[in-house]
JSON list of C-alpha atoms in Angstrom, two decimals:
[
{"chain": "K", "resi": 1195, "resn": "MET", "atom": "CA", "xyz": [164.26, 94.13, 64.60]},
{"chain": "K", "resi": 1196, "resn": "TRP", "atom": "CA", "xyz": [166.44, 95.70, 61.90]},
{"chain": "K", "resi": 1197, "resn": "VAL", "atom": "CA", "xyz": [165.07, 98.04, 59.01]},
{"chain": "K", "resi": 1198, "resn": "PRO", "atom": "CA", "xyz": [166.40, 98.43, 55.59]},
{"chain": "K", "resi": 1199, "resn": "GLN", "atom": "CA", "xyz": [167.80, 102.15, 55.98]},
{"chain": "K", "resi": 1200, "resn": "GLU", "atom": "CA", "xyz": [165.75, 102.48, 52.48]},
{"chain": "K", "resi": 1201, "resn": "MET", "atom": "CA", "xyz": [162.63, 101.57, 53.85]},
{"chain": "K", "resi": 1202, "resn": "VAL", "atom": "CA", "xyz": [163.22, 104.49, 56.41]},
{"chain": "K", "resi": 1203, "resn": "GLN", "atom": "CA", "xyz": [163.70, 106.49, 54.18]},
{"chain": "K", "resi": 1204, "resn": "THR", "atom": "CA", "xyz": [160.49, 105.74, 52.21]},
{"chain": "K", "resi": 1205, "resn": "GLN", "atom": "CA", "xyz": [158.38, 105.91, 55.68]},
{"chain": "K", "resi": 1206, "resn": "TYR", "atom": "CA", "xyz": [159.94, 109.40, 56.43]},
{"chain": "K", "resi": 1207, "resn": "HIS", "atom": "CA", "xyz": [159.46, 110.59, 53.10]},
{"chain": "K", "resi": 1208, "resn": "GLN", "atom": "CA", "xyz": [155.19, 109.68, 52.69]},
{"chain": "K", "resi": 1209, "resn": "TYR", "atom": "CA", "xyz": [155.44, 111.04, 56.72]},
{"chain": "K", "resi": 1210, "resn": "LEU", "atom": "CA", "xyz": [156.74, 114.72, 55.00]},
{"chain": "K", "resi": 1211, "resn": "THR", "atom": "CA", "xyz": [154.36, 114.06, 52.21]},
{"chain": "K", "resi": 1212, "resn": "GLU", "atom": "CA", "xyz": [150.95, 113.97, 54.38]},
{"chain": "K", "resi": 1213, "resn": "ARG", "atom": "CA", "xyz": [151.92, 116.75, 56.38]},
{"chain": "K", "resi": 1214, "resn": "ARG", "atom": "CA", "xyz": [153.22, 119.29, 53.41]},
{"chain": "K", "resi": 1215, "resn": "ALA", "atom": "CA", "xyz": [151.52, 121.83, 52.44]},
{"chain": "K", "resi": 1216, "resn": "ASP", "atom": "CA", "xyz": [152.68, 122.02, 48.61]},
{"chain": "K", "resi": 1217, "resn": "LYS", "atom": "CA", "xyz": [150.86, 125.28, 47.95]},
{"chain": "K", "resi": 1218, "resn": "GLY", "atom": "CA", "xyz": [153.77, 126.59, 50.51]},
{"chain": "K", "resi": 1219, "resn": "CYS", "atom": "CA", "xyz": [155.88, 125.06, 48.05]},
{"chain": "K", "resi": 1220, "resn": "GLU", "atom": "CA", "xyz": [154.52, 126.03, 44.83]},
{"chain": "K", "resi": 1221, "resn": "PHE", "atom": "CA", "xyz": [157.33, 129.22, 45.04]},
{"chain": "K", "resi": 1222, "resn": "LEU", "atom": "CA", "xyz": [160.58, 127.08, 44.28]},
{"chain": "K", "resi": 1223, "resn": "LEU", "atom": "CA", "xyz": [159.41, 125.79, 40.92]},
{"chain": "K", "resi": 1224, "resn": "GLU", "atom": "CA", "xyz": [159.04, 129.48, 40.07]},
{"chain": "K", "resi": 1225, "resn": "ASN", "atom": "CA", "xyz": [162.83, 129.87, 41.22]},
{"chain": "K", "resi": 1226, "resn": "PRO", "atom": "CA", "xyz": [164.89, 131.27, 38.22]},
{"chain": "K", "resi": 1227, "resn": "ASN", "atom": "CA", "xyz": [167.61, 129.20, 39.72]},
{"chain": "K", "resi": 1228, "resn": "PHE", "atom": "CA", "xyz": [165.29, 125.73, 39.84]},
{"chain": "K", "resi": 1229, "resn": "ILE", "atom": "CA", "xyz": [164.44, 126.33, 36.53]},
{"chain": "K", "resi": 1230, "resn": "ASN", "atom": "CA", "xyz": [168.07, 127.11, 35.32]},
{"chain": "K", "resi": 1231, "resn": "TRP", "atom": "CA", "xyz": [169.04, 123.34, 36.88]},
{"chain": "K", "resi": 1232, "resn": "TYR", "atom": "CA", "xyz": [166.34, 121.53, 35.63]},
{"chain": "K", "resi": 1233, "resn": "ARG", "atom": "CA", "xyz": [166.72, 122.85, 31.89]},
{"chain": "K", "resi": 1234, "resn": "ALA", "atom": "CA", "xyz": [170.59, 122.74, 32.01]},
{"chain": "K", "resi": 1235, "resn": "SER", "atom": "CA", "xyz": [171.52, 119.88, 29.44]},
{"chain": "K", "resi": 1236, "resn": "ASP", "atom": "CA", "xyz": [174.85, 118.85, 31.95]},
{"chain": "K", "resi": 1237, "resn": "SER", "atom": "CA", "xyz": [175.20, 118.09, 35.33]},
{"chain": "K", "resi": 1238, "resn": "GLN", "atom": "CA", "xyz": [174.30, 120.79, 37.51]},
{"chain": "K", "resi": 1239, "resn": "GLN", "atom": "CA", "xyz": [173.61, 120.86, 41.31]},
{"chain": "K", "resi": 1240, "resn": "LEU", "atom": "CA", "xyz": [171.24, 123.31, 43.27]},
{"chain": "K", "resi": 1241, "resn": "MET", "atom": "CA", "xyz": [171.86, 123.94, 47.21]},
{"chain": "K", "resi": 1242, "resn": "ILE", "atom": "CA", "xyz": [168.39, 124.56, 49.13]},
{"chain": "K", "resi": 1243, "resn": "PHE", "atom": "CA", "xyz": [169.27, 126.91, 52.48]},
{"chain": "K", "resi": 1244, "resn": "GLY", "atom": "CA", "xyz": [167.21, 127.86, 54.79]},
{"chain": "K", "resi": 1245, "resn": "ASP", "atom": "CA", "xyz": [167.20, 128.16, 58.89]},
{"chain": "K", "resi": 1246, "resn": "MET", "atom": "CA", "xyz": [165.81, 125.24, 61.51]},
{"chain": "K", "resi": 1247, "resn": "GLY", "atom": "CA", "xyz": [161.86, 125.93, 61.14]},
{"chain": "K", "resi": 1248, "resn": "SER", "atom": "CA", "xyz": [162.20, 127.16, 57.50]},
{"chain": "K", "resi": 1249, "resn": "GLY", "atom": "CA", "xyz": [160.87, 123.71, 55.92]},
{"chain": "K", "resi": 1250, "resn": "LYS", "atom": "CA", "xyz": [163.54, 122.46, 54.00]},
{"chain": "K", "resi": 1251, "resn": "SER", "atom": "CA", "xyz": [163.03, 118.59, 54.76]},
{"chain": "K", "resi": 1252, "resn": "PHE", "atom": "CA", "xyz": [159.02, 119.48, 53.45]},
{"chain": "K", "resi": 1253, "resn": "ALA", "atom": "CA", "xyz": [160.32, 121.29, 50.30]},
{"chain": "K", "resi": 1254, "resn": "MET", "atom": "CA", "xyz": [163.08, 118.69, 49.37]},
{"chain": "K", "resi": 1255, "resn": "ALA", "atom": "CA", "xyz": [160.01, 116.51, 50.14]},
{"chain": "K", "resi": 1256, "resn": "PHE", "atom": "CA", "xyz": [157.98, 118.20, 47.32]},
{"chain": "K", "resi": 1257, "resn": "LEU", "atom": "CA", "xyz": [160.85, 118.74, 45.13]},
{"chain": "K", "resi": 1258, "resn": "ALA", "atom": "CA", "xyz": [161.30, 114.99, 44.88]},
{"chain": "K", "resi": 1259, "resn": "ASP", "atom": "CA", "xyz": [157.94, 114.52, 43.98]},
{"chain": "K", "resi": 1260, "resn": "GLU", "atom": "CA", "xyz": [157.75, 116.75, 41.17]},
{"chain": "K", "resi": 1261, "resn": "LEU", "atom": "CA", "xyz": [160.51, 115.39, 40.03]},
{"chain": "K", "resi": 1262, "resn": "VAL", "atom": "CA", "xyz": [158.85, 111.95, 39.62]},
{"chain": "K", "resi": 1263, "resn": "ARG", "atom": "CA", "xyz": [156.14, 113.56, 38.30]},
{"chain": "K", "resi": 1264, "resn": "ARG", "atom": "CA", "xyz": [158.04, 115.20, 35.64]},
{"chain": "K", "resi": 1265, "resn": "SER", "atom": "CA", "xyz": [160.13, 112.47, 35.19]},
{"chain": "K", "resi": 1266, "resn": "LYS", "atom": "CA", "xyz": [156.70, 110.30, 34.16]},
{"chain": "K", "resi": 1267, "resn": "HIS", "atom": "CA", "xyz": [155.43, 112.29, 31.00]},
{"chain": "K", "resi": 1268, "resn": "GLN", "atom": "CA", "xyz": [159.86, 111.99, 29.45]},
{"chain": "K", "resi": 1269, "resn": "LEU", "atom": "CA", "xyz": [161.20, 109.16, 27.38]},
{"chain": "K", "resi": 1270, "resn": "PRO", "atom": "CA", "xyz": [163.41, 107.48, 28.41]},
{"chain": "K", "resi": 1271, "resn": "GLN", "atom": "CA", "xyz": [162.04, 107.87, 31.93]},
{"chain": "K", "resi": 1272, "resn": "PRO", "atom": "CA", "xyz": [164.41, 110.21, 34.46]},
{"chain": "K", "resi": 1273, "resn": "LYS", "atom": "CA", "xyz": [165.35, 108.38, 37.77]},
{"chain": "K", "resi": 1274, "resn": "VAL", "atom": "CA", "xyz": [164.61, 109.95, 41.14]},
{"chain": "K", "resi": 1275, "resn": "CYS", "atom": "CA", "xyz": [166.31, 109.49, 44.47]},
{"chain": "K", "resi": 1276, "resn": "TYR", "atom": "CA", "xyz": [166.47, 110.73, 47.84]},
{"chain": "K", "resi": 1277, "resn": "TYR", "atom": "CA", "xyz": [167.82, 110.85, 51.22]},
{"chain": "K", "resi": 1278, "resn": "TYR", "atom": "CA", "xyz": [166.77, 112.20, 54.60]},
{"chain": "K", "resi": 1279, "resn": "CYS", "atom": "CA", "xyz": [169.93, 112.97, 56.65]},
{"chain": "K", "resi": 1280, "resn": "ARG", "atom": "CA", "xyz": [167.96, 113.52, 60.41]},
{"chain": "K", "resi": 1281, "resn": "ASP", "atom": "CA", "xyz": [171.33, 112.87, 62.95]},
{"chain": "K", "resi": 1282, "resn": "ASP", "atom": "CA", "xyz": [174.81, 112.12, 62.73]},
{"chain": "K", "resi": 1283, "resn": "GLU", "atom": "CA", "xyz": [174.06, 108.57, 62.27]},
{"chain": "K", "resi": 1284, "resn": "THR", "atom": "CA", "xyz": [171.58, 108.46, 59.27]},
{"chain": "K", "resi": 1285, "resn": "GLY", "atom": "CA", "xyz": [174.23, 111.44, 57.85]},
{"chain": "K", "resi": 1286, "resn": "LYS", "atom": "CA", "xyz": [176.86, 108.77, 57.52]},
{"chain": "K", "resi": 1287, "resn": "THR", "atom": "CA", "xyz": [178.06, 108.51, 54.12]},
{"chain": "K", "resi": 1288, "resn": "VAL", "atom": "CA", "xyz": [177.84, 104.57, 53.60]},
{"chain": "K", "resi": 1289, "resn": "PHE", "atom": "CA", "xyz": [174.56, 105.03, 54.92]},
{"chain": "K", "resi": 1290, "resn": "ILE", "atom": "CA", "xyz": [173.75, 107.96, 52.53]},
{"chain": "K", "resi": 1291, "resn": "LEU", "atom": "CA", "xyz": [174.83, 105.91, 49.48]},
{"chain": "K", "resi": 1292, "resn": "SER", "atom": "CA", "xyz": [173.63, 102.60, 50.25]},
{"chain": "K", "resi": 1293, "resn": "ALA", "atom": "CA", "xyz": [170.36, 103.90, 50.43]},
{"chain": "K", "resi": 1294, "resn": "ILE", "atom": "CA", "xyz": [170.60, 105.58, 47.10]},
{"chain": "K", "resi": 1295, "resn": "ILE", "atom": "CA", "xyz": [172.34, 102.43, 45.77]},
{"chain": "K", "resi": 1296, "resn": "THR", "atom": "CA", "xyz": [169.34, 100.03, 46.89]},
{"chain": "K", "resi": 1297, "resn": "SER", "atom": "CA", "xyz": [166.33, 102.24, 45.46]},
{"chain": "K", "resi": 1298, "resn": "LEU", "atom": "CA", "xyz": [168.23, 101.86, 42.22]},
{"chain": "K", "resi": 1299, "resn": "PRO", "atom": "CA", "xyz": [167.14, 98.51, 41.36]},
{"chain": "K", "resi": 1300, "resn": "GLY", "atom": "CA", "xyz": [163.66, 98.81, 42.65]},
{"chain": "K", "resi": 1301, "resn": "GLN", "atom": "CA", "xyz": [163.51, 101.68, 39.59]},
{"chain": "K", "resi": 1302, "resn": "LEU", "atom": "CA", "xyz": [165.21, 99.45, 36.93]},
{"chain": "K", "resi": 1303, "resn": "THR", "atom": "CA", "xyz": [165.08, 96.29, 36.04]},
{"chain": "K", "resi": 1304, "resn": "GLY", "atom": "CA", "xyz": [168.24, 94.49, 35.23]},
{"chain": "K", "resi": 1305, "resn": "LEU", "atom": "CA", "xyz": [170.65, 96.32, 37.99]},
{"chain": "K", "resi": 1306, "resn": "LYS", "atom": "CA", "xyz": [170.46, 93.35, 41.08]},
{"chain": "K", "resi": 1307, "resn": "LYS", "atom": "CA", "xyz": [172.62, 90.85, 38.91]},
{"chain": "K", "resi": 1308, "resn": "PRO", "atom": "CA", "xyz": [175.14, 93.95, 38.76]},
{"chain": "K", "resi": 1309, "resn": "PHE", "atom": "CA", "xyz": [175.12, 94.58, 42.27]},
{"chain": "K", "resi": 1310, "resn": "VAL", "atom": "CA", "xyz": [175.51, 91.07, 43.36]},
{"chain": "K", "resi": 1311, "resn": "GLN", "atom": "CA", "xyz": [178.14, 90.50, 41.08]},
{"chain": "K", "resi": 1312, "resn": "TRP", "atom": "CA", "xyz": [179.91, 93.67, 42.56]},
{"chain": "K", "resi": 1313, "resn": "TYR", "atom": "CA", "xyz": [179.18, 92.78, 46.08]},
{"chain": "K", "resi": 1314, "resn": "LYS", "atom": "CA", "xyz": [180.91, 89.19, 45.44]},
{"chain": "K", "resi": 1315, "resn": "GLU", "atom": "CA", "xyz": [183.47, 90.72, 43.79]},
{"chain": "K", "resi": 1316, "resn": "ALA", "atom": "CA", "xyz": [184.51, 93.39, 46.22]},
{"chain": "K", "resi": 1317, "resn": "GLN", "atom": "CA", "xyz": [184.40, 90.30, 48.82]},
{"chain": "K", "resi": 1318, "resn": "THR", "atom": "CA", "xyz": [187.23, 88.21, 46.34]},
{"chain": "K", "resi": 1319, "resn": "SER", "atom": "CA", "xyz": [188.98, 91.25, 46.61]},
{"chain": "K", "resi": 1320, "resn": "GLY", "atom": "CA", "xyz": [189.41, 91.00, 50.43]},
{"chain": "K", "resi": 1321, "resn": "ASP", "atom": "CA", "xyz": [186.71, 93.88, 51.33]},
{"chain": "K", "resi": 1322, "resn": "PHE", "atom": "CA", "xyz": [184.28, 91.09, 52.85]},
{"chain": "K", "resi": 1323, "resn": "ASP", "atom": "CA", "xyz": [181.59, 93.99, 53.81]},
{"chain": "K", "resi": 1324, "resn": "PRO", "atom": "CA", "xyz": [181.68, 96.27, 50.74]},
{"chain": "K", "resi": 1325, "resn": "ALA", "atom": "CA", "xyz": [178.27, 98.26, 51.65]},
{"chain": "K", "resi": 1326, "resn": "THR", "atom": "CA", "xyz": [180.28, 99.54, 54.88]},
{"chain": "K", "resi": 1327, "resn": "ASN", "atom": "CA", "xyz": [182.74, 100.81, 52.87]},
{"chain": "K", "resi": 1328, "resn": "PHE", "atom": "CA", "xyz": [182.09, 104.25, 51.44]},
{"chain": "K", "resi": 1329, "resn": "LYS", "atom": "CA", "xyz": [184.52, 104.50, 48.67]},
{"chain": "K", "resi": 1330, "resn": "THR", "atom": "CA", "xyz": [184.08, 101.09, 47.25]},
{"chain": "K", "resi": 1331, "resn": "LEU", "atom": "CA", "xyz": [180.30, 102.60, 47.23]},
{"chain": "K", "resi": 1332, "resn": "GLY", "atom": "CA", "xyz": [181.15, 105.37, 45.70]},
{"chain": "K", "resi": 1333, "resn": "GLU", "atom": "CA", "xyz": [182.84, 103.42, 42.86]},
{"chain": "K", "resi": 1334, "resn": "PHE", "atom": "CA", "xyz": [179.76, 100.87, 42.72]},
{"chain": "K", "resi": 1335, "resn": "LEU", "atom": "CA", "xyz": [177.45, 103.33, 41.92]},
{"chain": "K", "resi": 1336, "resn": "CYS", "atom": "CA", "xyz": [179.17, 105.33, 39.96]},
{"chain": "K", "resi": 1337, "resn": "ARG", "atom": "CA", "xyz": [179.25, 102.21, 37.64]},
{"chain": "K", "resi": 1338, "resn": "VAL", "atom": "CA", "xyz": [175.81, 102.01, 37.80]},
{"chain": "K", "resi": 1339, "resn": "LEU", "atom": "CA", "xyz": [175.19, 105.31, 36.81]},
{"chain": "K", "resi": 1340, "resn": "GLU", "atom": "CA", "xyz": [177.80, 105.27, 34.23]},
{"chain": "K", "resi": 1341, "resn": "ALA", "atom": "CA", "xyz": [175.21, 101.86, 33.08]},
{"chain": "K", "resi": 1342, "resn": "ILE", "atom": "CA", "xyz": [172.26, 103.89, 32.98]},
{"chain": "K", "resi": 1343, "resn": "ASP", "atom": "CA", "xyz": [170.92, 105.44, 29.69]},
{"chain": "K", "resi": 1344, "resn": "ARG", "atom": "CA", "xyz": [169.00, 108.35, 31.47]},
{"chain": "K", "resi": 1345, "resn": "PRO", "atom": "CA", "xyz": [169.52, 111.29, 33.52]},
{"chain": "K", "resi": 1346, "resn": "VAL", "atom": "CA", "xyz": [169.26, 110.73, 37.51]},
{"chain": "K", "resi": 1347, "resn": "PHE", "atom": "CA", "xyz": [167.78, 112.96, 39.81]},
{"chain": "K", "resi": 1348, "resn": "MET", "atom": "CA", "xyz": [169.44, 112.91, 43.20]},
{"chain": "K", "resi": 1349, "resn": "VAL", "atom": "CA", "xyz": [167.91, 115.09, 46.72]},
{"chain": "K", "resi": 1350, "resn": "ILE", "atom": "CA", "xyz": [169.72, 114.76, 49.43]},
{"chain": "K", "resi": 1351, "resn": "ASP", "atom": "CA", "xyz": [168.18, 116.95, 52.58]},
{"chain": "K", "resi": 1352, "resn": "GLY", "atom": "CA", "xyz": [170.25, 117.81, 55.39]},
{"chain": "K", "resi": 1353, "resn": "LEU", "atom": "CA", "xyz": [173.73, 118.18, 54.21]},
{"chain": "K", "resi": 1354, "resn": "ASP", "atom": "CA", "xyz": [174.33, 120.14, 57.63]},
{"chain": "K", "resi": 1355, "resn": "GLU", "atom": "CA", "xyz": [173.45, 117.02, 59.84]},
{"chain": "K", "resi": 1356, "resn": "CYS", "atom": "CA", "xyz": [176.80, 114.89, 58.48]},
{"chain": "K", "resi": 1357, "resn": "ASN", "atom": "CA", "xyz": [180.05, 115.52, 60.40]},
{"chain": "K", "resi": 1358, "resn": "ARG", "atom": "CA", "xyz": [182.68, 117.09, 58.57]},
{"chain": "K", "resi": 1359, "resn": "GLU", "atom": "CA", "xyz": [184.00, 114.31, 57.32]},
{"chain": "K", "resi": 1360, "resn": "SER", "atom": "CA", "xyz": [180.75, 112.39, 56.09]},
{"chain": "K", "resi": 1361, "resn": "ARG", "atom": "CA", "xyz": [180.05, 115.83, 54.23]},
{"chain": "K", "resi": 1362, "resn": "SER", "atom": "CA", "xyz": [183.08, 116.17, 52.74]},
{"chain": "K", "resi": 1363, "resn": "ASN", "atom": "CA", "xyz": [183.55, 112.40, 51.57]},
{"chain": "K", "resi": 1364, "resn": "LEU", "atom": "CA", "xyz": [179.89, 112.87, 50.50]},
{"chain": "K", "resi": 1365, "resn": "LEU", "atom": "CA", "xyz": [180.40, 116.00, 47.99]},
{"chain": "K", "resi": 1366, "resn": "THR", "atom": "CA", "xyz": [183.87, 114.78, 46.74]},
{"chain": "K", "resi": 1367, "resn": "ILE", "atom": "CA", "xyz": [182.21, 111.69, 45.80]},
{"chain": "K", "resi": 1368, "resn": "LEU", "atom": "CA", "xyz": [178.88, 113.86, 44.43]},
{"chain": "K", "resi": 1369, "resn": "ARG", "atom": "CA", "xyz": [181.68, 115.88, 42.40]},
{"chain": "K", "resi": 1370, "resn": "LYS", "atom": "CA", "xyz": [182.82, 112.84, 40.43]},
{"chain": "K", "resi": 1371, "resn": "LEU", "atom": "CA", "xyz": [179.62, 111.18, 40.43]},
{"chain": "K", "resi": 1372, "resn": "SER", "atom": "CA", "xyz": [178.81, 114.21, 38.22]},
{"chain": "K", "resi": 1373, "resn": "GLN", "atom": "CA", "xyz": [181.87, 114.37, 35.50]},
{"chain": "K", "resi": 1374, "resn": "GLY", "atom": "CA", "xyz": [180.43, 110.96, 33.74]},
{"chain": "K", "resi": 1375, "resn": "VAL", "atom": "CA", "xyz": [177.10, 111.33, 33.40]},
{"chain": "K", "resi": 1376, "resn": "LEU", "atom": "CA", "xyz": [173.92, 113.52, 33.35]},
{"chain": "K", "resi": 1377, "resn": "LEU", "atom": "CA", "xyz": [172.98, 113.89, 37.20]},
{"chain": "K", "resi": 1378, "resn": "LYS", "atom": "CA", "xyz": [171.07, 116.63, 38.90]},
{"chain": "K", "resi": 1379, "resn": "ILE", "atom": "CA", "xyz": [171.37, 116.97, 42.21]},
{"chain": "K", "resi": 1380, "resn": "ILE", "atom": "CA", "xyz": [169.47, 118.75, 45.04]},
{"chain": "K", "resi": 1381, "resn": "LEU", "atom": "CA", "xyz": [170.82, 119.25, 48.79]},
{"chain": "K", "resi": 1382, "resn": "SER", "atom": "CA", "xyz": [169.60, 121.11, 51.54]},
{"chain": "K", "resi": 1383, "resn": "SER", "atom": "CA", "xyz": [171.46, 123.03, 54.29]},
{"chain": "K", "resi": 1384, "resn": "ARG", "atom": "CA", "xyz": [171.22, 124.92, 57.13]},
{"chain": "K", "resi": 1385, "resn": "ALA", "atom": "CA", "xyz": [174.58, 126.51, 57.08]},
{"chain": "K", "resi": 1386, "resn": "LYS", "atom": "CA", "xyz": [176.12, 127.47, 53.32]},
{"chain": "K", "resi": 1387, "resn": "GLU", "atom": "CA", "xyz": [178.45, 125.20, 52.19]},
{"chain": "K", "resi": 1388, "resn": "ARG", "atom": "CA", "xyz": [181.00, 127.62, 50.37]},
{"chain": "K", "resi": 1389, "resn": "SER", "atom": "CA", "xyz": [183.03, 124.42, 48.66]},
{"chain": "K", "resi": 1390, "resn": "TRP", "atom": "CA", "xyz": [179.87, 123.84, 46.41]},
{"chain": "K", "resi": 1391, "resn": "ASN", "atom": "CA", "xyz": [179.17, 125.74, 43.19]},
{"chain": "K", "resi": 1392, "resn": "SER", "atom": "CA", "xyz": [175.92, 125.65, 42.37]},
{"chain": "K", "resi": 1393, "resn": "PHE", "atom": "CA", "xyz": [172.57, 127.06, 41.82]},
{"chain": "K", "resi": 1394, "resn": "THR", "atom": "CA", "xyz": [171.01, 128.27, 45.14]},
{"chain": "K", "resi": 1395, "resn": "ILE", "atom": "CA", "xyz": [167.69, 128.90, 46.99]},
{"chain": "K", "resi": 1396, "resn": "ARG", "atom": "CA", "xyz": [167.32, 130.46, 50.33]},
{"chain": "K", "resi": 1397, "resn": "LEU", "atom": "CA", "xyz": [164.36, 130.12, 52.13]},
{"chain": "K", "resi": 1398, "resn": "ARG", "atom": "CA", "xyz": [162.28, 132.38, 53.98]},
{"chain": "K", "resi": 1399, "resn": "SER", "atom": "CA", "xyz": [162.51, 131.74, 57.87]},
{"chain": "K", "resi": 1400, "resn": "LYS", "atom": "CA", "xyz": [159.25, 131.39, 58.46]},
{"chain": "K", "resi": 1401, "resn": "TRP", "atom": "CA", "xyz": [157.09, 128.68, 56.40]}
]
């Protein structure tokens, strides 16, 4: 049976949440780069680097939950989206964008109707399956974020699991999204992504 990617992501996030040691993640909140990233009044990116086994995914799940916790005390309430790239398949740009887009209507009422309208418009213009076109998805996500009256946090784990093409496409879209709205992004990767200008945190090899 086919399971929606959003549900898969939620289940994996819950898996990480149940198994992580929060005490081992709390140092991230005291890191100057995290503090500066979080307090910035404009769109910013934070990169979490670490070798295999350093606990990047646990750290990302912790940060996603921390952002949700903090958002509950703010008005308007910022929205938090997360995604875990685990292999070449889940690391495809279309899957990442689709999961982020489908998670937003559940957090903000009123987005389902524009999504359906956009889907029909795309089909009418000749794009019969817009959900498989990363450029079309990126354009729609841009429209959605521009219509949101609050900051948005995106936590995307496992950038190194994306192939070179998907990684390049994703970073291009994220840069474009960051230009018009207040968007705070956290990315994690094993290798340093030189093309991404951001705050950085290097995890210890032993978590």
